[in-house]
Amino acid sequence: MSVFRNDFLWGGACAANQFEGAWDVDGKGPSVPDMCTNGSLKVPKWITTAQRPDKFYPSHESIDFYHHYEEDIALFAEMGFKTFRTSIAWTRIFPTGMEEEPNEKGLEFYDRVFSCCKKYGIEPLVTISHYEMPYALVEKYNGWQGRECIEFYMNFCRTIFERYKDLVKYWLTFNEINCGTKPNGNLVALSTCRGYEGPRNLMPDNEEIRYQALHHQFVASAKAVIYAHEHYPKFIMGNMILMATSYPLTCDPADVLANQQNMNNMNWFCSDVMCRGEYPYYSRRFFEEHDINIKMEPGDTELLKNGTVDLYTFSYYLSTCVTTHKDVEQVAGNMIGGTKNPYLKSSDWGWQIDPVGLRYTLNEIYSRYGLPMMVVENGLGAYDIKSADGKIHDPYRIEYLRQHIEQMREAVKDGVDLRGYTPWGCIDLVAASTGEMAKRYGFIYVNKFDDGTGDLSRERKDSFYWYKKVIASNGEDLN
Ligand code: BG6
């Protein structure tokens, strides 16, 4: 008997701007990622204020899911997916974000995608906003700094809720909303990049604007949840947190405290607002010491209180350490790095692999909120090289996923309420941090390369067959 629930949602995850391509097809407008160039581990990607003919924009074609969705969903079905997490490109539906009427052709695309999922019995899990917003809203309002964006977002939500109400039940309001607590998040998540052209890591940061923009997202999320609960009682509304689990490097109490503060500010702050319905007690001191004054409007407090989520979802790739000690080795991470953990090995991109940390994290989240949870991103970004037999043998990926599923199993035995697992980039796609194809996560290989070449053909990797067995045995057969 499996420890996982009978209705456990095994599947995979992608995001519109990283795999759809067709960036200007059928009336779609430019979104922030469409203005971002490619990069690599060593060369940061850029954001530009206009399309530059001398630059390469990986989202423009990506792996062209837009024209391959039937083939791709059939492959997901072959693996036995119960769910498929994807996002809706806001600019397919509202090209500038400000239109009153939606773009019918954009809506029809997702009719086709979700209907195709349903045909195979795959439950769509939809991220409403995954690291993107219409670039026109950046030019006019400096992204989420503008409170106006709340109403534009609500217009988007009302439209897609009504259109897909019979096809989609699970909705996540913002991907990795807590990125907004870090300087990098101002471009990626909050889009407060008006007029800026240059490498993403050098974009100027204003902490107060960043938290103001985040407040607008909190209100937008709460409004969407309230609206969904009122009009579509069957909907299940979730948050989505980048879980950057960290440990104190030593048992020096100063390290333990520094780690607690890191966990609060990075991981718990946003989910405290979204799950408990108010700014947490520790934010008051943080805001005071950082000169952050958030402008709230009458009614915001009630909205946050009433718009708490039903489901806690998060991404988990790695963990890092925190210390107050000097001269310690640093490592990379998802969005933020940290101090090296001597007990862990790293991926080719320097992300420390920590399966046990997933069990620890699931327990931490559950003890804090008691909500049902889903791990909606996890996986190993790696260089996949074709073998002499023309196939991709990826034992490293299988090993990574196996170890993480084993720890999920332990966490379920511990008693946490885990409902689903959607490994990231179930089909190869463009990496968010570096804008490259070379960092592959998929069970399905896509013939597409960083110079833009490749015939976009799809091939099953070894992990494809392995994951199929995992799903068929409801997580029991991990060999
Ligand atoms: C998550 C994002 O942070 O990590 C995804 O939600 C992203 O969009 C994923 O792709 C992996 O990061 P990267 O940079 O390897 O693509």
Short mmCIF file of C-alpha atoms and ligand atoms in Angstrom, two decimals:
data_model
loop_
_atom_site.label_atom_id
_atom_site.label_comp_id
_atom_site.label_asym_id
_atom_site.label_seq_id
_atom_site.Cartn_x
_atom_site.Cartn_y
_atom_site.Cartn_z
CA MET A 1 0.00 0.00 0.00
CA SER A 2 1.30 3.42 -0.92
CA VAL A 3 1.83 6.06 1.74
CA PHE A 4 0.62 8.67 -0.71
CA ARG A 5 -3.11 9.39 -1.00
CA ASN A 6 -4.98 7.53 -3.71
CA ASP A 7 -5.76 10.82 -5.40
CA PHE A 8 -2.19 12.13 -5.09
CA LEU A 9 -1.52 14.54 -7.94
CA TRP A 10 1.64 13.39 -9.70
CA GLY A 11 2.61 15.56 -12.61
CA GLY A 12 4.97 18.22 -13.86
CA ALA A 13 5.29 21.99 -14.06
CA CYS A 14 6.07 24.65 -16.67
CA ALA A 15 5.43 28.36 -17.13
CA ALA A 16 4.06 30.14 -20.19
CA ASN A 17 6.98 32.52 -20.73
CA GLN A 18 9.53 29.72 -20.49
CA PHE A 19 8.01 27.24 -22.92
CA GLU A 20 5.17 28.58 -25.05
CA GLY A 21 7.12 30.71 -27.52
CA ALA A 22 4.78 32.36 -30.09
CA TRP A 23 5.45 35.58 -28.22
CA ASP A 24 3.68 37.81 -30.76
CA VAL A 25 1.27 35.34 -32.32
CA ASP A 26 -2.54 35.68 -32.44
CA GLY A 27 -2.58 39.10 -30.84
CA LYS A 28 -0.25 38.46 -27.90
CA GLY A 29 1.44 41.55 -26.49
CA PRO A 30 5.00 41.74 -25.12
CA SER A 31 5.47 40.76 -21.50
CA VAL A 32 8.50 41.43 -19.31
CA PRO A 33 10.28 38.15 -20.16
CA ASP A 34 9.88 38.97 -23.87
CA MET A 35 12.19 41.92 -23.22
CA CYS A 36 14.83 39.70 -21.57
CA THR A 37 17.82 38.35 -23.47
CA ASN A 38 19.60 35.06 -23.00
CA GLY A 39 22.47 34.62 -20.55
CA SER A 40 24.39 31.85 -18.85
CA LEU A 41 25.94 30.92 -15.54
CA LYS A 42 28.72 33.45 -16.18
CA VAL A 43 26.96 36.11 -18.27
CA PRO A 44 23.83 37.68 -16.76
CA LYS A 45 20.78 38.06 -18.94
CA TRP A 46 19.66 41.59 -19.80
CA ILE A 47 16.40 43.39 -19.83
CA THR A 48 16.00 45.84 -22.71
CA THR A 49 13.49 48.65 -23.15
CA ALA A 50 12.84 47.71 -26.79
CA GLN A 51 13.48 44.74 -29.05
CA ARG A 52 17.17 44.94 -30.07
CA PRO A 53 18.06 43.28 -33.38
CA ASP A 54 21.52 42.38 -32.03
CA LYS A 55 20.12 40.48 -29.04
CA PHE A 56 18.61 37.02 -28.67
CA TYR A 57 15.34 36.71 -26.78
CA PRO A 58 14.83 33.09 -25.73
CA SER A 59 11.14 33.41 -24.79
CA HIS A 60 10.20 34.38 -28.35
CA GLU A 61 10.30 30.85 -29.66
CA SER A 62 11.36 28.85 -26.62
CA ILE A 63 10.27 25.25 -27.21
CA ASP A 64 7.13 26.41 -29.02
CA PHE A 65 4.60 24.63 -26.82
CA TYR A 66 2.09 26.93 -28.51
CA HIS A 67 2.26 24.80 -31.62
CA HIS A 68 3.28 21.50 -29.97
CA TYR A 69 0.85 21.34 -27.06
CA GLU A 70 -1.03 18.28 -28.33
CA GLU A 71 2.14 16.27 -28.75
CA ASP A 72 3.51 17.43 -25.39
CA ILE A 73 0.36 16.75 -23.40
CA ALA A 74 0.13 13.31 -25.04
CA LEU A 75 3.65 12.62 -23.72
CA PHE A 76 2.65 13.81 -20.24
CA ALA A 77 -0.34 11.47 -20.44
CA GLU A 78 1.94 8.62 -21.49
CA MET A 79 3.89 9.16 -18.26
CA GLY A 80 0.59 8.96 -16.41
CA PHE A 81 0.39 12.59 -15.25
CA LYS A 82 -2.58 13.30 -13.01
CA THR A 83 -1.92 17.02 -13.08
CA PHE A 84 -0.08 19.55 -15.20
CA ARG A 85 0.98 22.88 -13.78
CA THR A 86 1.26 25.70 -16.27
CA SER A 87 0.57 29.43 -16.32
CA ILE A 88 -1.57 31.66 -18.49
CA ALA A 89 0.35 34.34 -20.37
CA TRP A 90 -1.39 37.54 -19.26
CA THR A 91 -0.52 39.25 -22.56
CA ARG A 92 -2.26 36.58 -24.65
CA ILE A 93 -5.48 37.57 -22.94
CA PHE A 94 -4.83 41.29 -22.39
CA PRO A 95 -1.95 42.39 -24.65
CA THR A 96 -1.23 45.58 -22.71
CA GLY A 97 -3.01 44.55 -19.53
CA MET A 98 -5.28 47.61 -19.84
CA GLU A 99 -7.86 46.50 -22.41
CA GLU A 100 -11.41 46.06 -21.25
CA GLU A 101 -12.16 43.23 -23.65
CA PRO A 102 -9.98 40.12 -23.79
CA ASN A 103 -8.25 38.80 -26.87
CA GLU A 104 -10.45 35.91 -28.01
CA LYS A 105 -7.66 34.11 -29.83
CA GLY A 106 -5.58 34.01 -26.66
CA LEU A 107 -8.49 32.60 -24.70
CA GLU A 108 -9.06 29.96 -27.38
CA PHE A 109 -5.49 28.71 -27.01
CA TYR A 110 -6.02 27.84 -23.36
CA ASP A 111 -9.44 26.34 -24.17
CA ARG A 112 -7.52 23.93 -26.35
CA VAL A 113 -4.74 23.28 -23.83
CA PHE A 114 -7.03 22.62 -20.85
CA SER A 115 -9.49 20.57 -22.93
CA CYS A 116 -6.61 18.47 -24.17
CA CYS A 117 -5.51 17.89 -20.54
CA LYS A 118 -9.05 16.89 -19.61
CA LYS A 119 -9.20 14.46 -22.52
CA TYR A 120 -6.38 12.54 -20.81
CA GLY A 121 -7.76 12.96 -17.31
CA ILE A 122 -5.05 15.47 -16.40
CA GLU A 123 -6.09 18.13 -13.90
CA PRO A 124 -4.70 21.56 -14.83
CA LEU A 125 -3.01 23.48 -12.01
CA VAL A 126 -2.81 27.07 -13.17
CA THR A 127 -0.44 29.80 -12.03
CA ILE A 128 -2.17 33.06 -12.81
CA SER A 129 1.01 35.12 -12.92
CA HIS A 130 4.33 33.36 -13.31
CA TYR A 131 7.16 35.92 -13.39
CA GLU A 132 5.56 38.09 -16.02
CA MET A 133 3.28 40.99 -16.61
CA PRO A 134 2.48 43.10 -19.68
CA TYR A 135 5.47 45.33 -20.49
CA ALA A 136 3.00 48.14 -21.15
CA LEU A 137 2.17 48.12 -17.43
CA VAL A 138 5.86 48.54 -16.67
CA GLU A 139 6.08 51.56 -18.97
CA LYS A 140 2.98 53.17 -17.57
CA TYR A 141 2.99 52.21 -13.88
CA ASN A 142 6.44 50.83 -13.11
CA GLY A 143 4.98 47.37 -12.74
CA TRP A 144 3.52 46.43 -9.38
CA GLN A 145 4.57 49.72 -7.87
CA GLY A 146 1.36 51.02 -9.39
CA ARG A 147 -1.70 50.24 -7.35
CA GLU A 148 -3.67 50.34 -10.61
CA CYS A 149 -2.22 46.93 -11.43
CA ILE A 150 -4.48 45.35 -8.81
CA GLU A 151 -7.55 46.13 -10.90
CA PHE A 152 -5.87 45.07 -14.16
CA TYR A 153 -4.94 41.79 -12.50
CA MET A 154 -8.49 41.36 -11.25
CA ASN A 155 -9.83 41.95 -14.73
CA PHE A 156 -7.49 39.20 -15.93
CA CYS A 157 -8.60 36.89 -13.10
CA ARG A 158 -12.32 37.46 -13.61
CA THR A 159 -11.92 36.72 -17.32
CA ILE A 160 -9.97 33.50 -16.95
CA PHE A 161 -11.99 32.24 -13.97
CA GLU A 162 -15.22 32.58 -15.92
CA ARG A 163 -13.80 31.19 -19.14
CA TYR A 164 -12.14 28.12 -17.64
CA LYS A 165 -14.43 27.48 -14.66
CA ASP A 166 -15.40 24.05 -15.98
CA LEU A 167 -11.85 23.07 -16.89
CA VAL A 168 -9.68 24.39 -14.06
CA LYS A 169 -10.15 23.96 -10.33
CA TYR A 170 -6.66 24.69 -8.91
CA TRP A 171 -5.27 28.24 -9.13
CA LEU A 172 -2.08 29.80 -7.73
CA THR A 173 -2.16 33.58 -7.56
CA PHE A 174 1.55 34.50 -7.99
CA ASN A 175 4.58 32.37 -8.65
CA GLU A 176 7.21 32.61 -5.91
CA ILE A 177 5.74 35.83 -4.59
CA ASN A 178 8.43 36.03 -1.90
CA CYS A 179 11.05 36.82 -4.57
CA GLY A 180 9.83 40.36 -4.09
CA THR A 181 11.61 40.46 -0.74
CA LYS A 182 14.97 40.30 -2.55
CA PRO A 183 16.56 42.87 -4.90
CA ASN A 184 16.51 40.45 -7.83
CA GLY A 185 12.76 40.13 -7.47
CA ASN A 186 12.19 43.70 -8.56
CA LEU A 187 12.67 42.64 -12.15
CA VAL A 188 11.60 39.04 -12.02
CA ALA A 189 8.49 39.14 -9.90
CA LEU A 190 7.51 42.76 -9.41
CA SER A 191 8.52 44.23 -12.76
CA THR A 192 9.49 47.58 -11.26
CA CYS A 193 11.98 48.05 -14.09
CA ARG A 194 10.61 51.08 -15.95
CA GLY A 195 13.25 52.60 -18.22
CA TYR A 196 15.96 50.21 -17.12
CA GLU A 197 18.12 48.53 -19.71
CA GLY A 198 21.04 46.38 -18.64
CA PRO A 199 22.07 43.22 -16.84
CA ARG A 200 19.44 41.93 -14.50
CA ASN A 201 21.78 41.75 -11.51
CA LEU A 202 22.71 45.44 -11.75
CA MET A 203 19.20 46.81 -11.81
CA PRO A 204 18.90 49.54 -9.18
CA ASP A 205 16.96 48.52 -6.11
CA ASN A 206 14.72 50.57 -3.89
CA GLU A 207 13.62 48.47 -0.95
CA GLU A 208 10.65 50.63 -0.05
CA ILE A 209 9.25 50.51 -3.58
CA ARG A 210 9.82 46.79 -3.63
CA TYR A 211 7.77 46.18 -0.48
CA GLN A 212 5.09 48.58 -1.69
CA ALA A 213 4.84 46.60 -4.93
CA LEU A 214 4.66 43.40 -2.91
CA HIS A 215 1.84 44.86 -0.85
CA HIS A 216 -0.08 45.45 -4.07
CA GLN A 217 0.44 41.81 -4.99
CA PHE A 218 -0.81 40.71 -1.57
CA VAL A 219 -3.97 42.77 -2.04
CA ALA A 220 -4.38 41.48 -5.60
CA SER A 221 -3.99 37.90 -4.44
CA ALA A 222 -6.46 38.37 -1.58
CA LYS A 223 -9.00 39.96 -3.92
CA ALA A 224 -8.65 37.11 -6.38
CA VAL A 225 -9.14 34.54 -3.61
CA ILE A 226 -12.20 36.34 -2.22
CA TYR A 227 -13.71 36.71 -5.69
CA ALA A 228 -13.09 33.04 -6.49
CA HIS A 229 -14.58 31.86 -3.20
CA GLU A 230 -17.67 33.98 -3.78
CA HIS A 231 -18.30 33.02 -7.38
CA TYR A 232 -16.72 29.59 -7.82
CA PRO A 233 -16.97 27.61 -4.59
CA LYS A 234 -15.26 24.61 -6.16
CA PHE A 235 -12.05 26.50 -6.86
CA ILE A 236 -9.02 25.75 -4.70
CA MET A 237 -6.83 28.81 -4.36
CA GLY A 238 -3.16 28.53 -3.50
CA ASN A 239 -0.12 30.67 -2.85
CA MET A 240 3.29 29.77 -4.28
CA ILE A 241 6.48 30.34 -2.30
CA LEU A 242 10.11 29.97 -3.31
CA MET A 243 11.20 27.87 -0.35
CA ALA A 244 14.80 28.84 0.28
CA THR A 245 15.34 26.60 3.27
CA SER A 246 18.37 27.57 5.33
CA TYR A 247 20.15 26.21 8.38
CA PRO A 248 22.44 27.92 10.88
CA LEU A 249 26.02 27.09 9.81
CA THR A 250 27.07 26.53 13.43
CA CYS A 251 25.41 26.22 16.84
CA ASP A 252 26.70 29.68 17.72
CA PRO A 253 23.48 31.32 19.01
CA ALA A 254 24.21 34.30 16.78
CA ASP A 255 24.04 31.99 13.75
CA VAL A 256 20.82 30.40 14.98
CA LEU A 257 19.25 33.81 15.38
CA ALA A 258 20.51 35.05 12.01
CA ASN A 259 19.04 31.97 10.38
CA GLN A 260 15.71 32.48 12.11
CA GLN A 261 15.61 36.03 10.78
CA ASN A 262 16.50 34.81 7.32
CA MET A 263 13.74 32.20 7.40
CA ASN A 264 11.27 34.82 8.60
CA ASN A 265 12.13 37.44 6.03
CA MET A 266 12.66 35.20 3.03
CA ASN A 267 10.31 32.28 3.53
CA TRP A 268 7.63 33.05 6.10
CA PHE A 269 6.90 36.74 5.60
CA CYS A 270 4.80 36.32 2.45
CA SER A 271 3.13 33.12 3.45
CA ASP A 272 2.27 34.55 6.88
CA VAL A 273 0.38 37.31 5.08
CA MET A 274 -1.27 34.92 2.64
CA CYS A 275 -2.12 32.12 5.09
CA ARG A 276 -2.74 34.03 8.31
CA GLY A 277 -4.18 37.14 6.73
CA GLU A 278 -1.99 39.82 8.26
CA TYR A 279 1.52 41.17 8.29
CA PRO A 280 3.53 39.15 10.82
CA TYR A 281 4.64 40.66 14.14
CA TYR A 282 8.35 40.65 13.16
CA SER A 283 7.73 42.77 10.06
CA ARG A 284 7.11 45.88 12.18
CA ARG A 285 10.69 46.02 13.43
CA PHE A 286 12.07 45.10 10.02
CA PHE A 287 10.14 47.91 8.32
CA GLU A 288 11.17 50.43 10.98
CA GLU A 289 14.84 49.55 10.75
CA HIS A 290 14.76 49.60 6.95
CA ASP A 291 12.79 52.86 6.65
CA ILE A 292 9.97 51.15 4.84
CA ASN A 293 6.58 52.82 5.04
CA ILE A 294 3.92 50.91 3.22
CA LYS A 295 0.98 52.93 1.99
CA MET A 296 -2.20 51.04 2.69
CA GLU A 297 -5.69 52.02 1.66
CA PRO A 298 -8.74 51.68 3.86
CA GLY A 299 -10.00 48.14 3.48
CA ASP A 300 -6.62 46.54 2.73
CA THR A 301 -6.40 44.97 6.18
CA GLU A 302 -9.83 43.36 5.78
CA LEU A 303 -8.97 42.13 2.29
CA LEU A 304 -5.83 40.42 3.56
CA LYS A 305 -7.79 38.90 6.44
CA ASN A 306 -10.53 37.53 4.19
CA GLY A 307 -8.39 36.50 1.25
CA THR A 308 -6.27 33.75 2.78
CA VAL A 309 -5.41 30.77 0.62
CA ASP A 310 -6.74 27.20 0.78
CA LEU A 311 -3.57 25.48 -0.29
CA TYR A 312 0.15 26.03 0.35
CA THR A 313 2.37 25.36 -2.64
CA PHE A 314 6.07 25.89 -2.97
CA SER A 315 9.20 25.24 -4.99
CA TYR A 316 12.10 23.41 -3.43
CA TYR A 317 15.45 22.83 -5.12
CA LEU A 318 18.18 23.30 -2.53
CA SER A 319 19.16 24.59 0.85
CA THR A 320 21.91 26.89 2.10
CA CYS A 321 23.38 27.95 5.43
CA VAL A 322 23.40 31.25 7.27
CA THR A 323 26.20 32.50 9.47
CA THR A 324 27.52 35.59 11.19
CA HIS A 325 31.09 34.28 10.87
CA LYS A 326 33.52 35.77 8.39
CA ASP A 327 35.49 34.14 5.59
CA VAL A 328 33.08 31.35 4.81
CA GLU A 329 32.55 29.92 1.37
CA GLN A 330 29.43 31.06 -0.47
CA VAL A 331 27.30 29.08 -2.91
CA ALA A 332 24.76 29.95 -5.56
CA GLY A 333 21.05 29.39 -5.13
CA ASN A 334 17.66 29.96 -6.65
CA MET A 335 17.40 33.75 -6.68
CA ILE A 336 19.57 33.99 -3.58
CA GLY A 337 22.62 32.02 -2.59
CA GLY A 338 24.03 31.52 0.87
CA THR A 339 26.78 29.93 2.86
CA LYS A 340 28.12 26.56 1.78
CA ASN A 341 26.99 23.49 3.70
CA PRO A 342 29.95 21.09 4.07
CA TYR A 343 27.60 18.08 4.12
CA LEU A 344 26.01 18.73 0.74
CA LYS A 345 27.03 18.40 -2.91
CA SER A 346 26.05 20.92 -5.56
CA SER A 347 24.57 20.74 -9.05
CA ASP A 348 26.44 22.05 -12.10
CA TRP A 349 24.85 25.42 -11.41
CA GLY A 350 26.08 25.40 -7.81
CA TRP A 351 22.71 24.65 -6.17
CA GLN A 352 23.22 22.45 -3.09
CA ILE A 353 21.25 19.22 -3.26
CA ASP A 354 19.42 18.46 -0.02
CA PRO A 355 16.61 15.88 -0.14
CA VAL A 356 16.35 15.63 3.66
CA GLY A 357 15.74 19.37 3.67
CA LEU A 358 12.50 18.71 1.80
CA ARG A 359 11.17 16.51 4.63
CA TYR A 360 12.28 19.12 7.16
CA THR A 361 10.62 21.89 5.12
CA LEU A 362 7.33 20.03 4.67
CA ASN A 363 7.17 19.53 8.43
CA GLU A 364 8.01 23.17 9.12
CA ILE A 365 5.32 24.47 6.78
CA TYR A 366 2.69 22.07 8.04
CA SER A 367 3.35 22.81 11.68
CA ARG A 368 3.09 26.52 10.95
CA TYR A 369 -0.09 26.59 8.85
CA GLY A 370 -1.73 23.16 8.91
CA LEU A 371 -2.81 23.59 5.31
CA PRO A 372 -2.77 20.97 2.54
CA MET A 373 0.43 21.32 0.54
CA MET A 374 1.86 20.62 -2.88
CA VAL A 375 5.47 20.63 -4.00
CA VAL A 376 4.91 22.39 -7.30
CA GLU A 377 8.57 22.69 -8.35
CA ASN A 378 11.58 20.49 -7.68
CA GLY A 379 14.21 19.06 -9.97
CA LEU A 380 17.75 19.04 -11.22
CA GLY A 381 18.93 21.49 -13.86
CA ALA A 382 21.71 19.64 -15.68
CA TYR A 383 23.63 19.42 -18.95
CA ASP A 384 22.10 16.53 -20.91
CA ILE A 385 24.44 15.04 -23.47
CA LYS A 386 23.30 12.53 -26.07
CA SER A 387 25.00 9.14 -25.81
CA ALA A 388 26.41 7.16 -28.72
CA ASP A 389 23.05 5.40 -29.03
CA GLY A 390 21.44 8.80 -29.65
CA LYS A 391 19.56 8.72 -26.34
CA ILE A 392 19.66 10.81 -23.17
CA HIS A 393 20.62 8.70 -20.19
CA ASP A 394 20.07 10.86 -17.13
CA PRO A 395 20.72 8.74 -14.01
CA TYR A 396 21.76 11.92 -12.13
CA ARG A 397 18.23 13.33 -12.56
CA ILE A 398 16.58 10.06 -11.56
CA GLU A 399 18.75 9.93 -8.44
CA TYR A 400 17.89 13.51 -7.49
CA LEU A 401 14.15 12.95 -7.90
CA ARG A 402 14.19 9.54 -6.24
CA GLN A 403 15.84 10.95 -3.13
CA HIS A 404 13.37 13.81 -2.93
CA ILE A 405 10.36 11.53 -3.37
CA GLU A 406 11.74 9.25 -0.64
CA GLN A 407 11.81 12.24 1.69
CA MET A 408 8.29 13.28 0.70
CA ARG A 409 7.26 9.77 1.63
CA GLU A 410 8.90 10.18 5.04
CA ALA A 411 7.15 13.50 5.53
CA VAL A 412 3.79 11.93 4.72
CA LYS A 413 4.56 9.24 7.29
CA ASP A 414 5.39 12.06 9.72
CA GLY A 415 1.81 13.15 9.19
CA VAL A 416 1.94 16.14 6.83
CA ASP A 417 -0.92 16.64 4.37
CA LEU A 418 0.80 16.47 0.99
CA ARG A 419 -1.50 16.48 -2.05
CA GLY A 420 0.73 16.64 -5.09
CA TYR A 421 4.13 16.81 -6.72
CA THR A 422 4.94 18.53 -9.99
CA PRO A 423 8.67 18.46 -10.81
CA TRP A 424 9.86 21.53 -12.64
CA GLY A 425 10.37 21.73 -16.37
CA CYS A 426 8.87 18.31 -17.05
CA ILE A 427 9.76 19.10 -20.63
CA ASP A 428 13.01 21.01 -21.31
CA LEU A 429 12.45 24.75 -21.36
CA VAL A 430 14.25 28.08 -20.98
CA ALA A 431 15.84 28.61 -17.54
CA ALA A 432 14.42 31.56 -15.65
CA SER A 433 17.58 32.75 -13.93
CA THR A 434 19.99 32.47 -16.85
CA GLY A 435 17.69 32.46 -19.88
CA GLU A 436 19.42 29.42 -21.35
CA MET A 437 18.33 26.07 -22.79
CA ALA A 438 21.48 24.27 -21.66
CA LYS A 439 20.14 23.97 -18.13
CA ARG A 440 17.68 21.16 -18.67
CA TYR A 441 15.17 19.72 -16.19
CA GLY A 442 12.88 17.65 -18.39
CA PHE A 443 11.78 14.06 -18.64
CA ILE A 444 11.39 15.01 -22.29
CA TYR A 445 14.36 16.32 -24.24
CA VAL A 446 13.75 19.12 -26.72
CA ASN A 447 16.09 19.65 -29.64
CA LYS A 448 16.63 23.33 -29.10
CA PHE A 449 19.90 25.09 -28.29
CA ASP A 450 21.18 28.38 -26.99
CA ASP A 451 22.12 29.72 -30.39
CA GLY A 452 18.48 29.34 -31.41
CA THR A 453 19.08 26.26 -33.58
CA GLY A 454 17.33 22.90 -33.25
CA ASP A 455 14.35 21.30 -34.92
CA LEU A 456 12.24 21.31 -31.73
CA SER A 457 11.74 17.56 -31.88
CA ARG A 458 10.91 15.82 -28.61
CA GLU A 459 12.57 12.67 -27.20
CA ARG A 460 12.00 10.61 -24.08
CA LYS A 461 14.90 10.54 -21.61
CA ASP A 462 15.54 7.58 -19.28
CA SER A 463 13.88 9.58 -16.51
CA PHE A 464 10.67 9.58 -18.59
CA TYR A 465 10.30 5.81 -18.22
CA TRP A 466 11.38 5.92 -14.59
CA TYR A 467 8.81 8.60 -13.64
CA LYS A 468 6.10 6.65 -15.45
CA LYS A 469 6.77 3.71 -13.10
CA VAL A 470 6.80 6.02 -10.09
CA ILE A 471 3.37 7.36 -10.98
CA ALA A 472 1.94 3.96 -11.85
CA SER A 473 2.98 2.66 -8.42
CA ASN A 474 1.77 5.82 -6.64
CA GLY A 475 5.29 6.57 -5.48
CA GLU A 476 6.18 3.07 -4.30
CA ASP A 477 8.45 1.89 -7.09
CA LEU A 478 11.38 4.31 -7.13
CA ASN A 479 13.93 1.96 -8.72
C1 BG6 B 1 11.75 28.71 -9.97
C2 BG6 B 1 10.85 29.38 -10.97
O1 BG6 B 1 12.32 29.68 -9.20
O2 BG6 B 1 12.85 28.03 -10.40
C3 BG6 B 1 10.94 28.83 -12.37
O3 BG6 B 1 9.52 29.38 -10.56
C4 BG6 B 1 12.39 28.51 -12.67
O4 BG6 B 1 10.37 29.75 -13.24
C5 BG6 B 1 12.88 27.47 -11.69
O5 BG6 B 1 12.60 28.10 -13.98
C6 BG6 B 1 14.27 26.96 -11.90
O6 BG6 B 1 15.15 28.02 -12.03
P1 BG6 B 1 16.09 28.14 -13.30
O7 BG6 B 1 16.74 29.44 -13.18
O8 BG6 B 1 17.02 26.99 -13.23
O9 BG6 B 1 15.17 28.06 -14.47
#
